[in-house]
């Protein structure tokens, strides 16, 4: 048994209006909870232009009797600053009140051809600015069918380990998101997910057992209120990275209470 505090993260992707973002943040932040009831850490990842408005809503709602919600960004530049049109730096995200940032989400790896090395650089930039990177790894259906799941996720992890060492994971978080489970309704079974989570934790343990034991590894891919509890019951699954179901406050809260 470990005392790793669970995390439930909501990736809003490129959904919704500014008004909808405010409303969703407001609904989450107004949720009453009994202090000390062992709730997970809750983080939301709105689109860039909505970050500041969501931050204000979360700050205004902050009180001892309601859910504490942290703010994260969906991506970060690999560059520190300069002539990089369209990019957003880690320092800017920190200024906006972000505590976390996703790096290497499969939608970025695929649509923007982000390499393992680029993702590792983003991870390092984020960490250097005091942000907590959430490194996403995962295989495609084709790779799973070819029994290459382990090879793929370990390769994605290795690029970050090479640049930052196991020490990079002292604060950082890992997320296993099988590409075939994202937005498809085909959730990995708890056993399938556990197998990959254990592999990832074991890999880090080869370098640093203590960091590995404290590392939170989230599962993402069609998590909802109905399947969350069985996934989170696995010994190496420390919470969820939720897409679609995080856009509905009630459903997201069901996942949070499932922890
Ligand atoms: P879904 O929960 O919609 O499958 O998305 C998962 C995801 O990509 C979260 O980052």
PDB file of C-alpha atoms and ligand atoms in Angstrom:
ATOM      1  CA  UNK A   1       0.000   0.000   0.000  1.00  0.00           C
ATOM      2  CA  UNK A   2       1.345   3.434  -0.867  1.00  0.00           C
ATOM      3  CA  UNK A   3       0.230   6.882   0.184  1.00  0.00           C
ATOM      4  CA  UNK A   4       0.367   8.366  -3.298  1.00  0.00           C
ATOM      5  CA  UNK A   5      -2.319  11.018  -3.476  1.00  0.00           C
ATOM      6  CA  UNK A   6      -4.641  10.369  -6.397  1.00  0.00           C
ATOM      7  CA  UNK A   7      -5.134  12.846  -9.232  1.00  0.00           C
ATOM      8  CA  UNK A   8      -8.138  13.415 -11.459  1.00  0.00           C
ATOM      9  CA  UNK A   9      -7.282  15.664 -14.409  1.00  0.00           C
ATOM     10  CA  UNK A  10      -9.758  17.033 -16.946  1.00  0.00           C
ATOM     11  CA  UNK A  11      -8.394  17.778 -20.424  1.00  0.00           C
ATOM     12  CA  UNK A  12     -10.969  20.010 -22.084  1.00  0.00           C
ATOM     13  CA  UNK A  13      -9.109  19.883 -25.419  1.00  0.00           C
ATOM     14  CA  UNK A  14     -10.435  22.395 -28.022  1.00  0.00           C
ATOM     15  CA  UNK A  15     -14.005  22.368 -26.767  1.00  0.00           C
ATOM     16  CA  UNK A  16     -16.444  25.027 -25.682  1.00  0.00           C
ATOM     17  CA  UNK A  17     -16.818  28.774 -25.489  1.00  0.00           C
ATOM     18  CA  UNK A  18     -15.361  31.121 -22.905  1.00  0.00           C
ATOM     19  CA  UNK A  19     -18.754  31.217 -21.202  1.00  0.00           C
ATOM     20  CA  UNK A  20     -18.950  27.414 -21.066  1.00  0.00           C
ATOM     21  CA  UNK A  21     -15.426  27.233 -19.612  1.00  0.00           C
ATOM     22  CA  UNK A  22     -16.348  29.689 -16.862  1.00  0.00           C
ATOM     23  CA  UNK A  23     -19.530  27.807 -16.091  1.00  0.00           C
ATOM     24  CA  UNK A  24     -17.812  24.429 -15.893  1.00  0.00           C
ATOM     25  CA  UNK A  25     -15.018  25.774 -13.689  1.00  0.00           C
ATOM     26  CA  UNK A  26     -17.604  27.483 -11.483  1.00  0.00           C
ATOM     27  CA  UNK A  27     -19.634  24.287 -11.071  1.00  0.00           C
ATOM     28  CA  UNK A  28     -16.555  22.286 -10.054  1.00  0.00           C
ATOM     29  CA  UNK A  29     -15.163  24.919  -7.715  1.00  0.00           C
ATOM     30  CA  UNK A  30     -18.532  25.379  -5.988  1.00  0.00           C
ATOM     31  CA  UNK A  31     -18.805  21.684  -5.154  1.00  0.00           C
ATOM     32  CA  UNK A  32     -19.020  21.244  -1.427  1.00  0.00           C
ATOM     33  CA  UNK A  33     -16.844  18.664   0.235  1.00  0.00           C
ATOM     34  CA  UNK A  34     -16.000  17.740   3.765  1.00  0.00           C
ATOM     35  CA  UNK A  35     -12.415  18.731   4.532  1.00  0.00           C
ATOM     36  CA  UNK A  36     -10.251  15.723   5.299  1.00  0.00           C
ATOM     37  CA  UNK A  37     -12.402  13.310   3.308  1.00  0.00           C
ATOM     38  CA  UNK A  38      -9.368  12.340   1.268  1.00  0.00           C
ATOM     39  CA  UNK A  39     -10.310  13.798  -2.094  1.00  0.00           C
ATOM     40  CA  UNK A  40      -7.878  13.497  -4.993  1.00  0.00           C
ATOM     41  CA  UNK A  41      -6.001  16.427  -6.487  1.00  0.00           C
ATOM     42  CA  UNK A  42      -8.203  17.884  -9.208  1.00  0.00           C
ATOM     43  CA  UNK A  43      -6.718  19.730 -12.189  1.00  0.00           C
ATOM     44  CA  UNK A  44      -8.460  21.183 -15.241  1.00  0.00           C
ATOM     45  CA  UNK A  45      -6.814  21.915 -18.587  1.00  0.00           C
ATOM     46  CA  UNK A  46      -8.812  24.561 -20.519  1.00  0.00           C
ATOM     47  CA  UNK A  47      -7.754  25.867 -23.950  1.00  0.00           C
ATOM     48  CA  UNK A  48      -5.068  28.620 -23.793  1.00  0.00           C
ATOM     49  CA  UNK A  49      -7.384  31.630 -24.344  1.00  0.00           C
ATOM     50  CA  UNK A  50      -9.619  30.483 -21.466  1.00  0.00           C
ATOM     51  CA  UNK A  51      -6.860  29.987 -18.891  1.00  0.00           C
ATOM     52  CA  UNK A  52      -7.016  33.407 -17.282  1.00  0.00           C
ATOM     53  CA  UNK A  53     -10.811  33.478 -17.007  1.00  0.00           C
ATOM     54  CA  UNK A  54     -10.870  29.986 -15.502  1.00  0.00           C
ATOM     55  CA  UNK A  55      -8.126  30.975 -13.059  1.00  0.00           C
ATOM     56  CA  UNK A  56     -10.257  33.910 -11.850  1.00  0.00           C
ATOM     57  CA  UNK A  57     -13.327  31.725 -11.406  1.00  0.00           C
ATOM     58  CA  UNK A  58     -11.299  29.166  -9.423  1.00  0.00           C
ATOM     59  CA  UNK A  59      -9.673  31.838  -7.245  1.00  0.00           C
ATOM     60  CA  UNK A  60     -12.960  33.590  -6.533  1.00  0.00           C
ATOM     61  CA  UNK A  61     -14.587  30.318  -5.505  1.00  0.00           C
ATOM     62  CA  UNK A  62     -11.720  29.222  -3.264  1.00  0.00           C
ATOM     63  CA  UNK A  63     -12.950  28.351   0.204  1.00  0.00           C
ATOM     64  CA  UNK A  64     -12.253  25.718   2.820  1.00  0.00           C
ATOM     65  CA  UNK A  65     -15.504  23.858   2.253  1.00  0.00           C
ATOM     66  CA  UNK A  66     -15.310  23.439  -1.520  1.00  0.00           C
ATOM     67  CA  UNK A  67     -13.285  21.406  -3.965  1.00  0.00           C
ATOM     68  CA  UNK A  68      -9.770  22.768  -4.630  1.00  0.00           C
ATOM     69  CA  UNK A  69      -9.193  22.820  -8.390  1.00  0.00           C
ATOM     70  CA  UNK A  70      -5.774  23.473  -9.928  1.00  0.00           C
ATOM     71  CA  UNK A  71      -5.086  24.873 -13.379  1.00  0.00           C
ATOM     72  CA  UNK A  72      -3.075  23.317 -16.194  1.00  0.00           C
ATOM     73  CA  UNK A  73      -2.308  23.925 -19.865  1.00  0.00           C
ATOM     74  CA  UNK A  74      -2.641  21.412 -22.686  1.00  0.00           C
ATOM     75  CA  UNK A  75       0.752  22.082 -24.256  1.00  0.00           C
ATOM     76  CA  UNK A  76       3.883  24.230 -23.909  1.00  0.00           C
ATOM     77  CA  UNK A  77       6.596  25.507 -26.215  1.00  0.00           C
ATOM     78  CA  UNK A  78       9.941  23.738 -26.302  1.00  0.00           C
ATOM     79  CA  UNK A  79      11.532  27.204 -26.513  1.00  0.00           C
ATOM     80  CA  UNK A  80      12.185  29.614 -23.668  1.00  0.00           C
ATOM     81  CA  UNK A  81      11.157  32.776 -25.510  1.00  0.00           C
ATOM     82  CA  UNK A  82      11.665  34.625 -28.774  1.00  0.00           C
ATOM     83  CA  UNK A  83      10.395  34.597 -32.350  1.00  0.00           C
ATOM     84  CA  UNK A  84       8.159  31.526 -32.145  1.00  0.00           C
ATOM     85  CA  UNK A  85       4.819  32.647 -33.550  1.00  0.00           C
ATOM     86  CA  UNK A  86       1.896  30.796 -32.017  1.00  0.00           C
ATOM     87  CA  UNK A  87       3.914  29.204 -29.230  1.00  0.00           C
ATOM     88  CA  UNK A  88       3.247  29.722 -25.528  1.00  0.00           C
ATOM     89  CA  UNK A  89       6.193  29.485 -23.147  1.00  0.00           C
ATOM     90  CA  UNK A  90       6.324  27.714 -19.804  1.00  0.00           C
ATOM     91  CA  UNK A  91       7.030  31.045 -18.104  1.00  0.00           C
ATOM     92  CA  UNK A  92       3.851  32.534 -19.592  1.00  0.00           C
ATOM     93  CA  UNK A  93       1.834  29.569 -18.355  1.00  0.00           C
ATOM     94  CA  UNK A  94       3.280  29.953 -14.871  1.00  0.00           C
ATOM     95  CA  UNK A  95       2.362  33.671 -14.998  1.00  0.00           C
ATOM     96  CA  UNK A  96      -1.196  32.692 -15.935  1.00  0.00           C
ATOM     97  CA  UNK A  97      -1.486  30.663 -12.753  1.00  0.00           C
ATOM     98  CA  UNK A  98      -0.883  27.212 -14.231  1.00  0.00           C
ATOM     99  CA  UNK A  99       0.645  24.624 -11.930  1.00  0.00           C
ATOM    100  CA  UNK A 100       0.627  21.753 -14.454  1.00  0.00           C
ATOM    101  CA  UNK A 101       1.073  21.184 -18.183  1.00  0.00           C
ATOM    102  CA  UNK A 102       0.435  18.212 -20.460  1.00  0.00           C
ATOM    103  CA  UNK A 103       3.316  17.203 -22.700  1.00  0.00           C
ATOM    104  CA  UNK A 104       3.294  14.604 -25.452  1.00  0.00           C
ATOM    105  CA  UNK A 105      -0.449  14.112 -25.683  1.00  0.00           C
ATOM    106  CA  UNK A 106      -1.070  11.663 -28.530  1.00  0.00           C
ATOM    107  CA  UNK A 107      -3.105  14.273 -30.418  1.00  0.00           C
ATOM    108  CA  UNK A 108       0.021  16.494 -30.488  1.00  0.00           C
ATOM    109  CA  UNK A 109       2.380  13.638 -31.260  1.00  0.00           C
ATOM    110  CA  UNK A 110       0.185  12.628 -34.211  1.00  0.00           C
ATOM    111  CA  UNK A 111      -1.273  15.847 -35.648  1.00  0.00           C
ATOM    112  CA  UNK A 112       1.830  17.990 -35.028  1.00  0.00           C
ATOM    113  CA  UNK A 113       4.386  15.212 -35.485  1.00  0.00           C
ATOM    114  CA  UNK A 114       5.946  15.903 -32.112  1.00  0.00           C
ATOM    115  CA  UNK A 115       8.948  13.608 -31.706  1.00  0.00           C
ATOM    116  CA  UNK A 116       9.961  11.930 -28.446  1.00  0.00           C
ATOM    117  CA  UNK A 117      12.909  14.360 -28.288  1.00  0.00           C
ATOM    118  CA  UNK A 118      10.726  17.449 -28.739  1.00  0.00           C
ATOM    119  CA  UNK A 119       8.362  16.192 -26.040  1.00  0.00           C
ATOM    120  CA  UNK A 120      11.337  15.676 -23.722  1.00  0.00           C
ATOM    121  CA  UNK A 121      12.484  19.261 -24.322  1.00  0.00           C
ATOM    122  CA  UNK A 122       8.989  20.546 -23.508  1.00  0.00           C
ATOM    123  CA  UNK A 123       9.017  18.462 -20.329  1.00  0.00           C
ATOM    124  CA  UNK A 124      12.329  20.009 -19.298  1.00  0.00           C
ATOM    125  CA  UNK A 125      11.223  23.575 -20.104  1.00  0.00           C
ATOM    126  CA  UNK A 126       8.078  23.124 -18.040  1.00  0.00           C
ATOM    127  CA  UNK A 127       9.964  21.694 -15.069  1.00  0.00           C
ATOM    128  CA  UNK A 128      12.582  24.480 -15.255  1.00  0.00           C
ATOM    129  CA  UNK A 129       9.782  27.051 -14.825  1.00  0.00           C
ATOM    130  CA  UNK A 130       8.380  25.252 -11.805  1.00  0.00           C
ATOM    131  CA  UNK A 131       5.448  23.694 -13.654  1.00  0.00           C
ATOM    132  CA  UNK A 132       4.557  20.046 -13.079  1.00  0.00           C
ATOM    133  CA  UNK A 133       4.683  18.249 -16.414  1.00  0.00           C
ATOM    134  CA  UNK A 134       2.283  15.391 -17.087  1.00  0.00           C
ATOM    135  CA  UNK A 135       4.031  13.208 -19.663  1.00  0.00           C
ATOM    136  CA  UNK A 136       1.564  11.301 -21.851  1.00  0.00           C
ATOM    137  CA  UNK A 137       2.611   8.003 -23.432  1.00  0.00           C
ATOM    138  CA  UNK A 138       0.628   5.381 -25.290  1.00  0.00           C
ATOM    139  CA  UNK A 139       0.503   3.011 -28.232  1.00  0.00           C
ATOM    140  CA  UNK A 140      -1.773   2.922 -31.284  1.00  0.00           C
ATOM    141  CA  UNK A 141      -4.097  -0.009 -31.977  1.00  0.00           C
ATOM    142  CA  UNK A 142      -1.747  -1.237 -34.677  1.00  0.00           C
ATOM    143  CA  UNK A 143       1.187  -1.191 -32.267  1.00  0.00           C
ATOM    144  CA  UNK A 144      -0.835  -3.051 -29.620  1.00  0.00           C
ATOM    145  CA  UNK A 145      -1.906  -5.679 -32.139  1.00  0.00           C
ATOM    146  CA  UNK A 146       1.728  -6.113 -33.143  1.00  0.00           C
ATOM    147  CA  UNK A 147       2.530  -6.634 -29.428  1.00  0.00           C
ATOM    148  CA  UNK A 148       4.715  -3.528 -29.394  1.00  0.00           C
ATOM    149  CA  UNK A 149       2.967  -1.732 -26.512  1.00  0.00           C
ATOM    150  CA  UNK A 150       5.859  -2.108 -24.055  1.00  0.00           C
ATOM    151  CA  UNK A 151       8.468  -1.085 -26.608  1.00  0.00           C
ATOM    152  CA  UNK A 152       6.518   2.062 -27.605  1.00  0.00           C
ATOM    153  CA  UNK A 153       5.749   3.384 -24.122  1.00  0.00           C
ATOM    154  CA  UNK A 154       9.280   2.658 -22.878  1.00  0.00           C
ATOM    155  CA  UNK A 155      10.736   4.469 -25.904  1.00  0.00           C
ATOM    156  CA  UNK A 156       8.558   7.512 -25.189  1.00  0.00           C
ATOM    157  CA  UNK A 157       9.614   7.431 -21.535  1.00  0.00           C
ATOM    158  CA  UNK A 158      13.300   6.898 -22.381  1.00  0.00           C
ATOM    159  CA  UNK A 159      13.580  10.202 -24.254  1.00  0.00           C
ATOM    160  CA  UNK A 160      12.609  12.092 -21.076  1.00  0.00           C
ATOM    161  CA  UNK A 161      14.778   9.888 -18.850  1.00  0.00           C
ATOM    162  CA  UNK A 162      17.770  10.607 -21.095  1.00  0.00           C
ATOM    163  CA  UNK A 163      17.294  14.359 -20.846  1.00  0.00           C
ATOM    164  CA  UNK A 164      16.095  14.726 -17.247  1.00  0.00           C
ATOM    165  CA  UNK A 165      16.991  11.436 -15.540  1.00  0.00           C
ATOM    166  CA  UNK A 166      14.720   9.689 -13.053  1.00  0.00           C
ATOM    167  CA  UNK A 167      15.039  12.874 -10.971  1.00  0.00           C
ATOM    168  CA  UNK A 168      12.779  14.559 -13.532  1.00  0.00           C
ATOM    169  CA  UNK A 169       9.947  12.477 -12.091  1.00  0.00           C
ATOM    170  CA  UNK A 170      10.323  13.666  -8.510  1.00  0.00           C
ATOM    171  CA  UNK A 171       7.423  16.072  -9.085  1.00  0.00           C
ATOM    172  CA  UNK A 172       6.245  15.134 -12.562  1.00  0.00           C
ATOM    173  CA  UNK A 173       3.337  12.844 -13.369  1.00  0.00           C
ATOM    174  CA  UNK A 174       3.047  10.126 -16.008  1.00  0.00           C
ATOM    175  CA  UNK A 175      -0.121   9.368 -17.960  1.00  0.00           C
ATOM    176  CA  UNK A 176      -0.711   6.171 -19.919  1.00  0.00           C
ATOM    177  CA  UNK A 177      -3.188   6.917 -22.677  1.00  0.00           C
ATOM    178  CA  UNK A 178      -3.575   4.130 -25.224  1.00  0.00           C
ATOM    179  CA  UNK A 179      -4.379   5.960 -28.470  1.00  0.00           C
ATOM    180  CA  UNK A 180      -7.072   3.398 -29.373  1.00  0.00           C
ATOM    181  CA  UNK A 181      -8.946   4.186 -26.142  1.00  0.00           C
ATOM    182  CA  UNK A 182      -9.021   7.989 -26.554  1.00  0.00           C
ATOM    183  CA  UNK A 183     -12.460   9.284 -27.449  1.00  0.00           C
ATOM    184  CA  UNK A 184     -13.551   5.872 -28.724  1.00  0.00           C
ATOM    185  CA  UNK A 185     -15.528   4.462 -25.805  1.00  0.00           C
ATOM    186  CA  UNK A 186     -13.143   1.461 -25.827  1.00  0.00           C
ATOM    187  CA  UNK A 187     -11.565   1.773 -22.401  1.00  0.00           C
ATOM    188  CA  UNK A 188      -8.566  -0.421 -21.638  1.00  0.00           C
ATOM    189  CA  UNK A 189      -9.538  -3.106 -19.153  1.00  0.00           C
ATOM    190  CA  UNK A 190      -8.199  -2.491 -15.642  1.00  0.00           C
ATOM    191  CA  UNK A 191      -5.820  -5.430 -16.191  1.00  0.00           C
ATOM    192  CA  UNK A 192      -4.527  -4.097 -19.533  1.00  0.00           C
ATOM    193  CA  UNK A 193      -3.898  -0.676 -18.007  1.00  0.00           C
ATOM    194  CA  UNK A 194      -2.339  -2.097 -14.828  1.00  0.00           C
ATOM    195  CA  UNK A 195       0.117  -4.154 -16.878  1.00  0.00           C
ATOM    196  CA  UNK A 196       1.453  -1.058 -18.669  1.00  0.00           C
ATOM    197  CA  UNK A 197       1.466   1.080 -15.504  1.00  0.00           C
ATOM    198  CA  UNK A 198       3.508  -1.588 -13.694  1.00  0.00           C
ATOM    199  CA  UNK A 199       5.925  -1.738 -16.628  1.00  0.00           C
ATOM    200  CA  UNK A 200       6.429   2.045 -16.556  1.00  0.00           C
ATOM    201  CA  UNK A 201       6.882   2.141 -12.786  1.00  0.00           C
ATOM    202  CA  UNK A 202       9.321  -0.771 -12.974  1.00  0.00           C
ATOM    203  CA  UNK A 203      11.381   1.017 -15.600  1.00  0.00           C
ATOM    204  CA  UNK A 204      11.841   4.065 -13.376  1.00  0.00           C
ATOM    205  CA  UNK A 205      12.557   1.807 -10.382  1.00  0.00           C
ATOM    206  CA  UNK A 206      15.572   0.435 -12.262  1.00  0.00           C
ATOM    207  CA  UNK A 207      17.134   3.892 -11.857  1.00  0.00           C
ATOM    208  CA  UNK A 208      15.514   5.138  -8.648  1.00  0.00           C
ATOM    209  CA  UNK A 209      13.238   2.979  -6.493  1.00  0.00           C
ATOM    210  CA  UNK A 210      12.149   5.831  -4.242  1.00  0.00           C
ATOM    211  CA  UNK A 211      11.076   8.139  -7.068  1.00  0.00           C
ATOM    212  CA  UNK A 212       9.301   5.227  -8.744  1.00  0.00           C
ATOM    213  CA  UNK A 213       7.358   4.394  -5.567  1.00  0.00           C
ATOM    214  CA  UNK A 214       6.132   7.992  -5.219  1.00  0.00           C
ATOM    215  CA  UNK A 215       5.338   8.576  -8.908  1.00  0.00           C
ATOM    216  CA  UNK A 216       1.683   9.086  -9.814  1.00  0.00           C
ATOM    217  CA  UNK A 217       0.720   7.304 -13.048  1.00  0.00           C
ATOM    218  CA  UNK A 218      -2.674   8.271 -14.489  1.00  0.00           C
ATOM    219  CA  UNK A 219      -4.762   6.284 -16.923  1.00  0.00           C
ATOM    220  CA  UNK A 220      -6.542   8.086 -19.771  1.00  0.00           C
ATOM    221  CA  UNK A 221      -8.820   6.855 -22.526  1.00  0.00           C
ATOM    222  CA  UNK A 222     -12.632   6.804 -22.292  1.00  0.00           C
ATOM    223  CA  UNK A 223     -12.702   7.080 -18.503  1.00  0.00           C
ATOM    224  CA  UNK A 224     -16.200   7.797 -17.193  1.00  0.00           C
ATOM    225  CA  UNK A 225     -18.186   7.658 -13.979  1.00  0.00           C
ATOM    226  CA  UNK A 226     -19.076   4.013 -14.544  1.00  0.00           C
ATOM    227  CA  UNK A 227     -15.618   2.551 -15.229  1.00  0.00           C
ATOM    228  CA  UNK A 228     -13.427   4.814 -13.068  1.00  0.00           C
ATOM    229  CA  UNK A 229     -13.651   2.882  -9.787  1.00  0.00           C
ATOM    230  CA  UNK A 230     -12.476  -0.426 -11.298  1.00  0.00           C
ATOM    231  CA  UNK A 231      -9.539   1.294 -13.019  1.00  0.00           C
ATOM    232  CA  UNK A 232      -8.531   3.248  -9.916  1.00  0.00           C
ATOM    233  CA  UNK A 233      -8.639   0.062  -7.815  1.00  0.00           C
ATOM    234  CA  UNK A 234      -5.520  -1.223  -9.598  1.00  0.00           C
ATOM    235  CA  UNK A 235      -2.340  -0.909  -7.535  1.00  0.00           C
ATOM    236  CA  UNK A 236      -0.388   1.155 -10.078  1.00  0.00           C
ATOM    237  CA  UNK A 237      -3.229   3.379 -11.341  1.00  0.00           C
ATOM    238  CA  UNK A 238      -3.122   6.612  -9.373  1.00  0.00           C
ATOM    239  CA  UNK A 239      -5.958   8.472 -11.026  1.00  0.00           C
ATOM    240  CA  UNK A 240      -7.244   9.512 -14.407  1.00  0.00           C
ATOM    241  CA  UNK A 241      -6.656  11.888 -17.289  1.00  0.00           C
ATOM    242  CA  UNK A 242     -10.165  12.457 -18.543  1.00  0.00           C
ATOM    243  CA  UNK A 243     -11.241  13.973 -21.849  1.00  0.00           C
ATOM    244  CA  UNK A 244     -14.893  13.882 -22.913  1.00  0.00           C
ATOM    245  CA  UNK A 245     -16.317  13.083 -19.472  1.00  0.00           C
ATOM    246  CA  UNK A 246     -14.535  16.104 -17.953  1.00  0.00           C
ATOM    247  CA  UNK A 247     -16.720  18.485 -19.979  1.00  0.00           C
ATOM    248  CA  UNK A 248     -19.763  17.523 -17.922  1.00  0.00           C
ATOM    249  CA  UNK A 249     -19.427  18.709 -14.322  1.00  0.00           C
ATOM    250  CA  UNK A 250     -21.690  15.956 -12.928  1.00  0.00           C
ATOM    251  CA  UNK A 251     -19.897  13.151 -14.739  1.00  0.00           C
ATOM    252  CA  UNK A 252     -16.472  14.543 -13.815  1.00  0.00           C
ATOM    253  CA  UNK A 253     -17.550  14.725 -10.161  1.00  0.00           C
ATOM    254  CA  UNK A 254     -18.660  11.073 -10.350  1.00  0.00           C
ATOM    255  CA  UNK A 255     -15.116  10.208 -11.416  1.00  0.00           C
ATOM    256  CA  UNK A 256     -13.638  12.318  -8.620  1.00  0.00           C
ATOM    257  CA  UNK A 257     -15.762  10.583  -6.009  1.00  0.00           C
ATOM    258  CA  UNK A 258     -14.923   7.172  -7.516  1.00  0.00           C
ATOM    259  CA  UNK A 259     -11.335   7.627  -6.368  1.00  0.00           C
TER     260      UNK A 259
HETATM  261  P1  LIG B   1     -11.344  10.704 -23.558  1.00  0.00           P
HETATM  262  O1  LIG B   1     -11.573  10.603 -22.087  1.00  0.00           O
HETATM  263  O2  LIG B   1     -12.344  11.559 -24.263  1.00  0.00           O
HETATM  264  O3  LIG B   1     -11.167   9.346 -24.182  1.00  0.00           O
HETATM  265  O4  LIG B   1      -9.941  11.475 -23.770  1.00  0.00           O
HETATM  266  C1  LIG B   1      -8.825  11.049 -23.084  1.00  0.00           C
HETATM  267  C2  LIG B   1      -7.731  12.022 -23.283  1.00  0.00           C
HETATM  268  O5  LIG B   1      -7.169  12.143 -24.346  1.00  0.00           O
HETATM  269  C3  LIG B   1      -7.369  12.875 -22.139  1.00  0.00           C
HETATM  270  O6  LIG B   1      -6.175  13.541 -22.373  1.00  0.00           O
END
